[in-house]
Amino acid sequence: MEQGTIEREITIEASPETVFEVISSPEHIRGWWNGADTDIAAQPGSAGTIVWPGEPSHEHTEQIVVVDATPYSLFSFRWVYDAGTVAAADNSLLVVFELRPEGSGTVLRMTETGFRERGWSDAVAQGCYDDHVNGWDRFVPSLRDYAEGLVVA
């Protein structure tokens, strides 16, 4: 069983300032994350929801709280925890975006952890892990394409 850490690294032909806005601003999150709507702010402790649109029976909502928002270098959040609880290491997943300037662009490193810590059964943890692997395989390149599109716009 995997269920450890999901890691992706990609070079984006956009400045760290642009990439930070793309990963932390609700307006831009919508543009690369399959139309997801969120009300968070790029400030530690900002809490809200992230909602992916769809028919009412297919709409998906997660609780989300910003852990760190260091402009142009780091943005992280916890999510996938039960409503009415406070996100913590044992009840949520942690997504970390690290940004590093490289030439005229940015290297983005994304990690997601916490699958084992949730206390789920092996089957549930593996299913969630696999779902998130597939999601990040789509959305990290989408993030790159969206950010690069802002540069030429």
Short mmCIF file of N, CA and C in Angstrom, two decimals:
data_model
loop_
_atom_site.label_atom_id
_atom_site.label_comp_id
_atom_site.label_asym_id
_atom_site.label_seq_id
_atom_site.Cartn_x
_atom_site.Cartn_y
_atom_site.Cartn_z
N MET A 1 0.83 -1.18 0.00
CA MET A 1 0.00 0.00 0.00
C MET A 1 0.88 1.24 0.00
N GLU A 2 0.50 2.19 -0.80
CA GLU A 2 1.23 3.46 -0.90
C GLU A 2 0.85 4.36 0.26
N GLN A 3 -0.11 5.21 0.04
CA GLN A 3 -0.69 6.09 1.04
C GLN A 3 0.31 6.99 1.76
N GLY A 4 1.46 7.21 1.19
CA GLY A 4 2.45 8.07 1.82
C GLY A 4 2.32 9.49 1.35
N THR A 5 3.32 9.94 0.63
CA THR A 5 3.38 11.31 0.15
C THR A 5 3.22 11.34 -1.36
N ILE A 6 2.41 12.27 -1.82
CA ILE A 6 2.32 12.55 -3.25
C ILE A 6 3.23 13.74 -3.50
N GLU A 7 4.12 13.61 -4.48
CA GLU A 7 5.04 14.70 -4.81
C GLU A 7 5.01 14.94 -6.31
N ARG A 8 4.97 16.21 -6.67
CA ARG A 8 5.07 16.61 -8.07
C ARG A 8 5.97 17.83 -8.14
N GLU A 9 6.79 17.90 -9.17
CA GLU A 9 7.63 19.08 -9.38
C GLU A 9 7.56 19.44 -10.85
N ILE A 10 7.41 20.73 -11.10
CA ILE A 10 7.23 21.19 -12.47
C ILE A 10 7.83 22.59 -12.61
N THR A 11 8.37 22.86 -13.77
CA THR A 11 8.88 24.20 -14.06
C THR A 11 7.80 24.98 -14.79
N ILE A 12 7.59 26.21 -14.34
CA ILE A 12 6.55 27.07 -14.91
C ILE A 12 7.22 28.32 -15.45
N GLU A 13 6.94 28.67 -16.68
CA GLU A 13 7.51 29.87 -17.29
C GLU A 13 6.69 31.09 -16.89
N ALA A 14 6.75 31.38 -15.60
CA ALA A 14 6.10 32.55 -15.00
C ALA A 14 6.85 32.86 -13.72
N SER A 15 6.80 34.10 -13.29
CA SER A 15 7.52 34.51 -12.09
C SER A 15 6.93 33.87 -10.84
N PRO A 16 7.71 33.77 -9.76
CA PRO A 16 7.15 33.28 -8.49
C PRO A 16 5.97 34.13 -8.02
N GLU A 17 5.98 35.42 -8.30
CA GLU A 17 4.86 36.28 -7.93
C GLU A 17 3.58 35.84 -8.62
N THR A 18 3.68 35.55 -9.91
CA THR A 18 2.51 35.09 -10.66
C THR A 18 2.05 33.73 -10.17
N VAL A 19 2.99 32.82 -9.99
CA VAL A 19 2.63 31.46 -9.56
C VAL A 19 2.00 31.50 -8.17
N PHE A 20 2.52 32.31 -7.27
CA PHE A 20 1.94 32.43 -5.93
C PHE A 20 0.48 32.89 -6.02
N GLU A 21 0.21 33.87 -6.85
CA GLU A 21 -1.17 34.34 -7.02
C GLU A 21 -2.06 33.23 -7.58
N VAL A 22 -1.53 32.45 -8.50
CA VAL A 22 -2.30 31.37 -9.13
C VAL A 22 -2.68 30.29 -8.11
N ILE A 23 -1.78 29.97 -7.18
CA ILE A 23 -2.07 28.90 -6.22
C ILE A 23 -2.81 29.38 -4.98
N SER A 24 -2.86 30.71 -4.76
CA SER A 24 -3.43 31.19 -3.50
C SER A 24 -4.65 32.10 -3.64
N SER A 25 -4.99 32.51 -4.83
CA SER A 25 -6.09 33.44 -5.04
C SER A 25 -7.33 32.70 -5.56
N PRO A 26 -8.48 32.86 -4.89
CA PRO A 26 -9.69 32.18 -5.36
C PRO A 26 -9.99 32.41 -6.84
N GLU A 27 -9.77 33.61 -7.32
CA GLU A 27 -10.01 33.92 -8.73
C GLU A 27 -9.19 33.01 -9.65
N HIS A 28 -7.95 32.78 -9.29
CA HIS A 28 -7.06 31.97 -10.12
C HIS A 28 -7.22 30.47 -9.85
N ILE A 29 -7.49 30.10 -8.61
CA ILE A 29 -7.70 28.68 -8.29
C ILE A 29 -8.79 28.12 -9.19
N ARG A 30 -9.85 28.88 -9.37
CA ARG A 30 -10.96 28.48 -10.24
C ARG A 30 -10.47 28.16 -11.66
N GLY A 31 -9.47 28.92 -12.12
CA GLY A 31 -8.98 28.78 -13.49
C GLY A 31 -8.21 27.51 -13.78
N TRP A 32 -7.56 26.93 -12.78
CA TRP A 32 -6.76 25.72 -13.05
C TRP A 32 -7.25 24.48 -12.32
N TRP A 33 -8.11 24.65 -11.31
CA TRP A 33 -8.51 23.51 -10.50
C TRP A 33 -9.94 23.10 -10.80
N ASN A 34 -10.22 22.92 -12.08
CA ASN A 34 -11.50 22.37 -12.55
C ASN A 34 -12.70 23.18 -12.09
N GLY A 35 -12.55 24.51 -12.10
CA GLY A 35 -13.66 25.38 -11.74
C GLY A 35 -13.95 25.47 -10.26
N ALA A 36 -13.03 24.99 -9.42
CA ALA A 36 -13.24 25.01 -7.97
C ALA A 36 -13.46 26.43 -7.46
N ASP A 37 -14.44 26.58 -6.59
CA ASP A 37 -14.75 27.86 -6.00
C ASP A 37 -14.38 27.81 -4.53
N THR A 38 -13.62 28.80 -4.06
CA THR A 38 -13.22 28.84 -2.67
C THR A 38 -13.29 30.26 -2.14
N ASP A 39 -13.37 30.37 -0.84
CA ASP A 39 -13.45 31.67 -0.19
C ASP A 39 -12.26 31.93 0.73
N ILE A 40 -11.18 31.18 0.56
CA ILE A 40 -10.02 31.38 1.42
C ILE A 40 -9.23 32.62 0.99
N ALA A 41 -8.43 33.12 1.91
CA ALA A 41 -7.50 34.21 1.62
C ALA A 41 -6.09 33.69 1.85
N ALA A 42 -5.12 34.31 1.22
CA ALA A 42 -3.71 33.88 1.36
C ALA A 42 -3.16 34.40 2.68
N GLN A 43 -3.74 33.93 3.78
CA GLN A 43 -3.33 34.30 5.12
C GLN A 43 -3.43 33.08 6.01
N PRO A 44 -2.39 32.79 6.81
CA PRO A 44 -2.48 31.65 7.73
C PRO A 44 -3.73 31.76 8.60
N GLY A 45 -4.42 30.65 8.73
CA GLY A 45 -5.64 30.60 9.53
C GLY A 45 -6.91 30.87 8.76
N SER A 46 -6.80 31.38 7.53
CA SER A 46 -8.00 31.60 6.72
C SER A 46 -8.67 30.26 6.46
N ALA A 47 -9.93 30.17 6.81
CA ALA A 47 -10.66 28.91 6.67
C ALA A 47 -11.90 29.12 5.83
N GLY A 48 -12.31 28.08 5.16
CA GLY A 48 -13.51 28.14 4.34
C GLY A 48 -13.77 26.80 3.71
N THR A 49 -14.31 26.84 2.51
CA THR A 49 -14.60 25.63 1.76
C THR A 49 -14.02 25.76 0.36
N ILE A 50 -13.90 24.63 -0.28
CA ILE A 50 -13.57 24.59 -1.70
C ILE A 50 -14.61 23.67 -2.33
N VAL A 51 -15.27 24.18 -3.36
CA VAL A 51 -16.41 23.48 -3.96
C VAL A 51 -16.15 23.31 -5.45
N TRP A 52 -16.24 22.05 -5.90
CA TRP A 52 -16.15 21.77 -7.33
C TRP A 52 -17.57 21.67 -7.86
N PRO A 53 -17.87 22.41 -8.93
CA PRO A 53 -19.25 22.45 -9.43
C PRO A 53 -19.66 21.14 -10.08
N GLY A 54 -20.92 21.01 -10.21
CA GLY A 54 -21.50 19.84 -10.87
C GLY A 54 -22.98 19.81 -10.58
N GLU A 55 -23.62 18.82 -11.11
CA GLU A 55 -25.01 18.62 -10.76
C GLU A 55 -25.07 18.46 -9.24
N PRO A 56 -26.17 18.80 -8.61
CA PRO A 56 -26.22 18.70 -7.14
C PRO A 56 -25.72 17.36 -6.61
N SER A 57 -26.00 16.29 -7.30
CA SER A 57 -25.56 14.98 -6.81
C SER A 57 -24.07 14.74 -7.05
N HIS A 58 -23.43 15.57 -7.87
CA HIS A 58 -22.02 15.39 -8.17
C HIS A 58 -21.14 16.52 -7.65
N GLU A 59 -21.74 17.56 -7.07
CA GLU A 59 -20.96 18.65 -6.50
C GLU A 59 -20.13 18.10 -5.35
N HIS A 60 -18.92 18.59 -5.21
CA HIS A 60 -18.01 18.10 -4.16
C HIS A 60 -17.49 19.28 -3.36
N THR A 61 -17.62 19.21 -2.04
CA THR A 61 -17.18 20.29 -1.15
C THR A 61 -16.22 19.73 -0.11
N GLU A 62 -15.14 20.48 0.14
CA GLU A 62 -14.19 20.13 1.20
C GLU A 62 -13.95 21.35 2.07
N GLN A 63 -13.73 21.12 3.36
CA GLN A 63 -13.29 22.16 4.27
C GLN A 63 -11.82 22.42 3.96
N ILE A 64 -11.36 23.68 4.12
CA ILE A 64 -9.97 24.02 3.82
C ILE A 64 -9.51 25.13 4.76
N VAL A 65 -8.28 25.05 5.22
CA VAL A 65 -7.71 26.09 6.06
C VAL A 65 -6.25 26.32 5.63
N VAL A 66 -5.88 27.58 5.47
CA VAL A 66 -4.53 27.94 5.06
C VAL A 66 -3.59 27.78 6.26
N VAL A 67 -2.50 27.08 6.06
CA VAL A 67 -1.49 26.88 7.10
C VAL A 67 -0.40 27.92 7.00
N ASP A 68 0.12 28.11 5.80
CA ASP A 68 1.22 29.07 5.58
C ASP A 68 1.00 29.78 4.26
N ALA A 69 1.32 31.04 4.24
CA ALA A 69 1.24 31.84 3.01
C ALA A 69 2.39 32.84 3.04
N THR A 70 3.54 32.39 2.60
CA THR A 70 4.72 33.24 2.53
C THR A 70 4.84 33.69 1.08
N PRO A 71 4.51 34.97 0.81
CA PRO A 71 4.47 35.41 -0.58
C PRO A 71 5.70 35.01 -1.39
N TYR A 72 5.35 34.44 -2.53
CA TYR A 72 6.28 34.09 -3.60
C TYR A 72 7.17 32.89 -3.30
N SER A 73 6.98 32.21 -2.15
CA SER A 73 7.82 31.05 -1.89
C SER A 73 7.08 29.85 -1.30
N LEU A 74 5.97 30.05 -0.58
CA LEU A 74 5.33 28.92 0.08
C LEU A 74 3.84 29.19 0.30
N PHE A 75 3.03 28.20 -0.03
CA PHE A 75 1.60 28.26 0.26
C PHE A 75 1.18 26.85 0.64
N SER A 76 0.54 26.70 1.80
CA SER A 76 0.10 25.38 2.22
C SER A 76 -1.28 25.46 2.86
N PHE A 77 -1.99 24.34 2.78
CA PHE A 77 -3.32 24.27 3.39
C PHE A 77 -3.61 22.85 3.83
N ARG A 78 -4.53 22.75 4.79
CA ARG A 78 -5.07 21.47 5.22
C ARG A 78 -6.49 21.36 4.68
N TRP A 79 -6.85 20.14 4.30
CA TRP A 79 -8.19 19.90 3.79
C TRP A 79 -8.57 18.45 3.99
N VAL A 80 -9.77 18.08 3.55
CA VAL A 80 -10.32 16.74 3.69
C VAL A 80 -10.45 16.38 5.17
N TYR A 81 -11.16 17.22 5.89
CA TYR A 81 -11.49 16.94 7.29
C TYR A 81 -12.97 17.21 7.49
N ASP A 82 -13.52 16.68 8.56
CA ASP A 82 -14.96 16.78 8.80
C ASP A 82 -15.37 18.18 9.20
N ALA A 83 -16.50 18.63 8.68
CA ALA A 83 -17.07 19.92 9.06
C ALA A 83 -17.30 19.94 10.56
N GLY A 84 -17.07 21.09 11.16
CA GLY A 84 -17.26 21.22 12.60
C GLY A 84 -16.05 20.85 13.42
N THR A 85 -14.98 20.39 12.77
CA THR A 85 -13.74 20.08 13.48
C THR A 85 -12.67 21.07 13.05
N VAL A 86 -11.61 21.13 13.82
CA VAL A 86 -10.47 21.98 13.48
C VAL A 86 -9.44 21.11 12.79
N ALA A 87 -8.95 21.55 11.65
CA ALA A 87 -7.98 20.76 10.89
C ALA A 87 -6.71 20.57 11.72
N ALA A 88 -6.24 19.33 11.79
CA ALA A 88 -5.03 18.98 12.53
C ALA A 88 -4.29 17.87 11.79
N ALA A 89 -3.09 17.56 12.25
CA ALA A 89 -2.26 16.57 11.57
C ALA A 89 -2.91 15.18 11.51
N ASP A 90 -3.77 14.86 12.47
CA ASP A 90 -4.36 13.53 12.50
C ASP A 90 -5.74 13.44 11.85
N ASN A 91 -6.26 14.56 11.32
CA ASN A 91 -7.61 14.49 10.74
C ASN A 91 -7.74 15.17 9.39
N SER A 92 -6.61 15.50 8.76
CA SER A 92 -6.67 16.20 7.48
C SER A 92 -5.45 15.88 6.64
N LEU A 93 -5.54 16.27 5.39
CA LEU A 93 -4.40 16.15 4.48
C LEU A 93 -3.73 17.52 4.38
N LEU A 94 -2.42 17.51 4.22
CA LEU A 94 -1.65 18.75 4.10
C LEU A 94 -1.08 18.85 2.70
N VAL A 95 -1.40 19.95 2.01
CA VAL A 95 -0.84 20.24 0.68
C VAL A 95 0.12 21.41 0.84
N VAL A 96 1.33 21.24 0.31
CA VAL A 96 2.36 22.28 0.39
C VAL A 96 2.85 22.58 -1.02
N PHE A 97 2.80 23.84 -1.40
CA PHE A 97 3.38 24.32 -2.65
C PHE A 97 4.62 25.14 -2.30
N GLU A 98 5.78 24.68 -2.75
CA GLU A 98 7.01 25.43 -2.56
C GLU A 98 7.41 26.00 -3.91
N LEU A 99 7.81 27.28 -3.92
CA LEU A 99 8.18 27.96 -5.16
C LEU A 99 9.65 28.37 -5.08
N ARG A 100 10.36 28.13 -6.16
CA ARG A 100 11.77 28.50 -6.24
C ARG A 100 12.03 29.15 -7.60
N PRO A 101 12.56 30.39 -7.60
CA PRO A 101 12.85 31.01 -8.89
C PRO A 101 13.93 30.21 -9.62
N GLU A 102 13.77 30.12 -10.92
CA GLU A 102 14.78 29.47 -11.76
C GLU A 102 14.76 30.17 -13.12
N GLY A 103 15.84 30.87 -13.42
CA GLY A 103 15.89 31.64 -14.66
C GLY A 103 14.76 32.65 -14.66
N SER A 104 13.99 32.66 -15.74
CA SER A 104 12.86 33.60 -15.83
C SER A 104 11.56 32.96 -15.33
N GLY A 105 11.66 31.75 -14.81
CA GLY A 105 10.47 31.03 -14.38
C GLY A 105 10.51 30.62 -12.92
N THR A 106 9.73 29.61 -12.61
CA THR A 106 9.57 29.13 -11.24
C THR A 106 9.50 27.61 -11.23
N VAL A 107 10.21 27.01 -10.30
CA VAL A 107 10.03 25.58 -10.05
C VAL A 107 9.02 25.46 -8.92
N LEU A 108 7.93 24.75 -9.18
CA LEU A 108 6.89 24.50 -8.19
C LEU A 108 7.03 23.06 -7.74
N ARG A 109 7.13 22.88 -6.43
CA ARG A 109 7.14 21.54 -5.85
C ARG A 109 5.90 21.41 -4.98
N MET A 110 5.06 20.42 -5.29
CA MET A 110 3.83 20.18 -4.55
C MET A 110 3.97 18.86 -3.82
N THR A 111 3.62 18.86 -2.53
CA THR A 111 3.54 17.61 -1.78
C THR A 111 2.20 17.56 -1.06
N GLU A 112 1.67 16.35 -0.95
CA GLU A 112 0.46 16.14 -0.16
C GLU A 112 0.71 14.95 0.75
N THR A 113 0.45 15.13 2.04
CA THR A 113 0.68 14.10 3.05
C THR A 113 -0.53 13.99 3.97
N GLY A 114 -0.53 12.93 4.78
CA GLY A 114 -1.55 12.76 5.80
C GLY A 114 -2.50 11.61 5.59
N PHE A 115 -2.33 10.85 4.53
CA PHE A 115 -3.27 9.76 4.22
C PHE A 115 -3.26 8.70 5.32
N ARG A 116 -2.08 8.30 5.78
CA ARG A 116 -1.97 7.27 6.82
C ARG A 116 -2.48 7.78 8.17
N GLU A 117 -2.25 9.06 8.43
CA GLU A 117 -2.58 9.64 9.72
C GLU A 117 -4.09 9.77 9.97
N ARG A 118 -4.87 9.69 8.92
CA ARG A 118 -6.33 9.87 9.06
C ARG A 118 -7.00 8.75 9.85
N GLY A 119 -6.37 7.61 9.96
CA GLY A 119 -6.99 6.50 10.68
C GLY A 119 -8.01 5.74 9.87
N TRP A 120 -8.01 5.98 8.57
CA TRP A 120 -8.92 5.26 7.68
C TRP A 120 -8.51 3.80 7.55
N SER A 121 -9.44 2.97 7.10
CA SER A 121 -9.08 1.60 6.75
C SER A 121 -8.12 1.65 5.57
N ASP A 122 -7.37 0.57 5.38
CA ASP A 122 -6.41 0.54 4.26
C ASP A 122 -7.11 0.80 2.93
N ALA A 123 -8.28 0.23 2.75
CA ALA A 123 -8.99 0.39 1.47
C ALA A 123 -9.41 1.85 1.26
N VAL A 124 -9.92 2.50 2.28
CA VAL A 124 -10.34 3.89 2.16
C VAL A 124 -9.13 4.79 1.92
N ALA A 125 -8.07 4.58 2.70
CA ALA A 125 -6.85 5.39 2.53
C ALA A 125 -6.27 5.21 1.14
N GLN A 126 -6.22 3.97 0.65
CA GLN A 126 -5.67 3.72 -0.68
C GLN A 126 -6.54 4.35 -1.75
N GLY A 127 -7.85 4.28 -1.60
CA GLY A 127 -8.75 4.89 -2.58
C GLY A 127 -8.58 6.39 -2.64
N CYS A 128 -8.49 7.04 -1.49
CA CYS A 128 -8.29 8.48 -1.44
C CYS A 128 -6.93 8.85 -2.04
N TYR A 129 -5.90 8.11 -1.65
CA TYR A 129 -4.55 8.34 -2.18
C TYR A 129 -4.56 8.24 -3.71
N ASP A 130 -5.13 7.16 -4.24
CA ASP A 130 -5.16 6.96 -5.69
C ASP A 130 -5.93 8.08 -6.39
N ASP A 131 -7.05 8.50 -5.80
CA ASP A 131 -7.84 9.59 -6.35
C ASP A 131 -7.03 10.88 -6.40
N HIS A 132 -6.29 11.16 -5.35
CA HIS A 132 -5.49 12.39 -5.30
C HIS A 132 -4.29 12.32 -6.23
N VAL A 133 -3.68 11.14 -6.38
CA VAL A 133 -2.60 10.98 -7.36
C VAL A 133 -3.12 11.33 -8.75
N ASN A 134 -4.27 10.77 -9.10
CA ASN A 134 -4.86 11.06 -10.42
C ASN A 134 -5.20 12.54 -10.56
N GLY A 135 -5.74 13.14 -9.50
CA GLY A 135 -6.07 14.55 -9.54
C GLY A 135 -4.84 15.43 -9.76
N TRP A 136 -3.80 15.22 -8.95
CA TRP A 136 -2.60 16.05 -9.10
C TRP A 136 -1.91 15.82 -10.44
N ASP A 137 -2.02 14.60 -10.98
CA ASP A 137 -1.46 14.36 -12.32
C ASP A 137 -2.13 15.24 -13.37
N ARG A 138 -3.38 15.59 -13.15
CA ARG A 138 -4.10 16.50 -14.06
C ARG A 138 -3.90 17.96 -13.69
N PHE A 139 -4.00 18.27 -12.39
CA PHE A 139 -4.08 19.67 -11.99
C PHE A 139 -2.74 20.38 -11.88
N VAL A 140 -1.65 19.68 -11.62
CA VAL A 140 -0.35 20.37 -11.61
C VAL A 140 -0.01 20.87 -13.03
N PRO A 141 -0.15 20.05 -14.07
CA PRO A 141 0.06 20.60 -15.42
C PRO A 141 -0.95 21.68 -15.78
N SER A 142 -2.19 21.55 -15.31
CA SER A 142 -3.19 22.58 -15.56
C SER A 142 -2.79 23.90 -14.90
N LEU A 143 -2.25 23.82 -13.70
CA LEU A 143 -1.75 25.00 -12.99
C LEU A 143 -0.64 25.66 -13.81
N ARG A 144 0.30 24.86 -14.32
CA ARG A 144 1.38 25.39 -15.15
C ARG A 144 0.82 26.10 -16.38
N ASP A 145 -0.07 25.45 -17.09
CA ASP A 145 -0.62 26.03 -18.31
C ASP A 145 -1.38 27.32 -18.01
N TYR A 146 -2.13 27.31 -16.93
CA TYR A 146 -2.89 28.52 -16.56
C TYR A 146 -1.93 29.68 -16.23
N ALA A 147 -0.93 29.42 -15.42
CA ALA A 147 0.03 30.47 -15.03
C ALA A 147 0.77 30.99 -16.25
N GLU A 148 1.21 30.11 -17.12
CA GLU A 148 1.92 30.54 -18.31
C GLU A 148 1.00 31.35 -19.24
N GLY A 149 -0.27 31.02 -19.25
CA GLY A 149 -1.24 31.78 -20.05
C GLY A 149 -1.41 33.20 -19.54
N LEU A 150 -1.22 33.41 -18.26
CA LEU A 150 -1.31 34.77 -17.71
C LEU A 150 -0.15 35.64 -18.16
N VAL A 151 1.00 35.01 -18.38
CA VAL A 151 2.20 35.74 -18.78
C VAL A 151 2.05 36.29 -20.20
N VAL A 152 1.45 35.50 -21.09
CA VAL A 152 1.31 35.92 -22.49
C VAL A 152 0.04 36.74 -22.70
N ALA A 153 -0.83 36.73 -21.71
CA ALA A 153 -2.11 37.46 -21.86
C ALA A 153 -1.91 38.95 -21.85
#
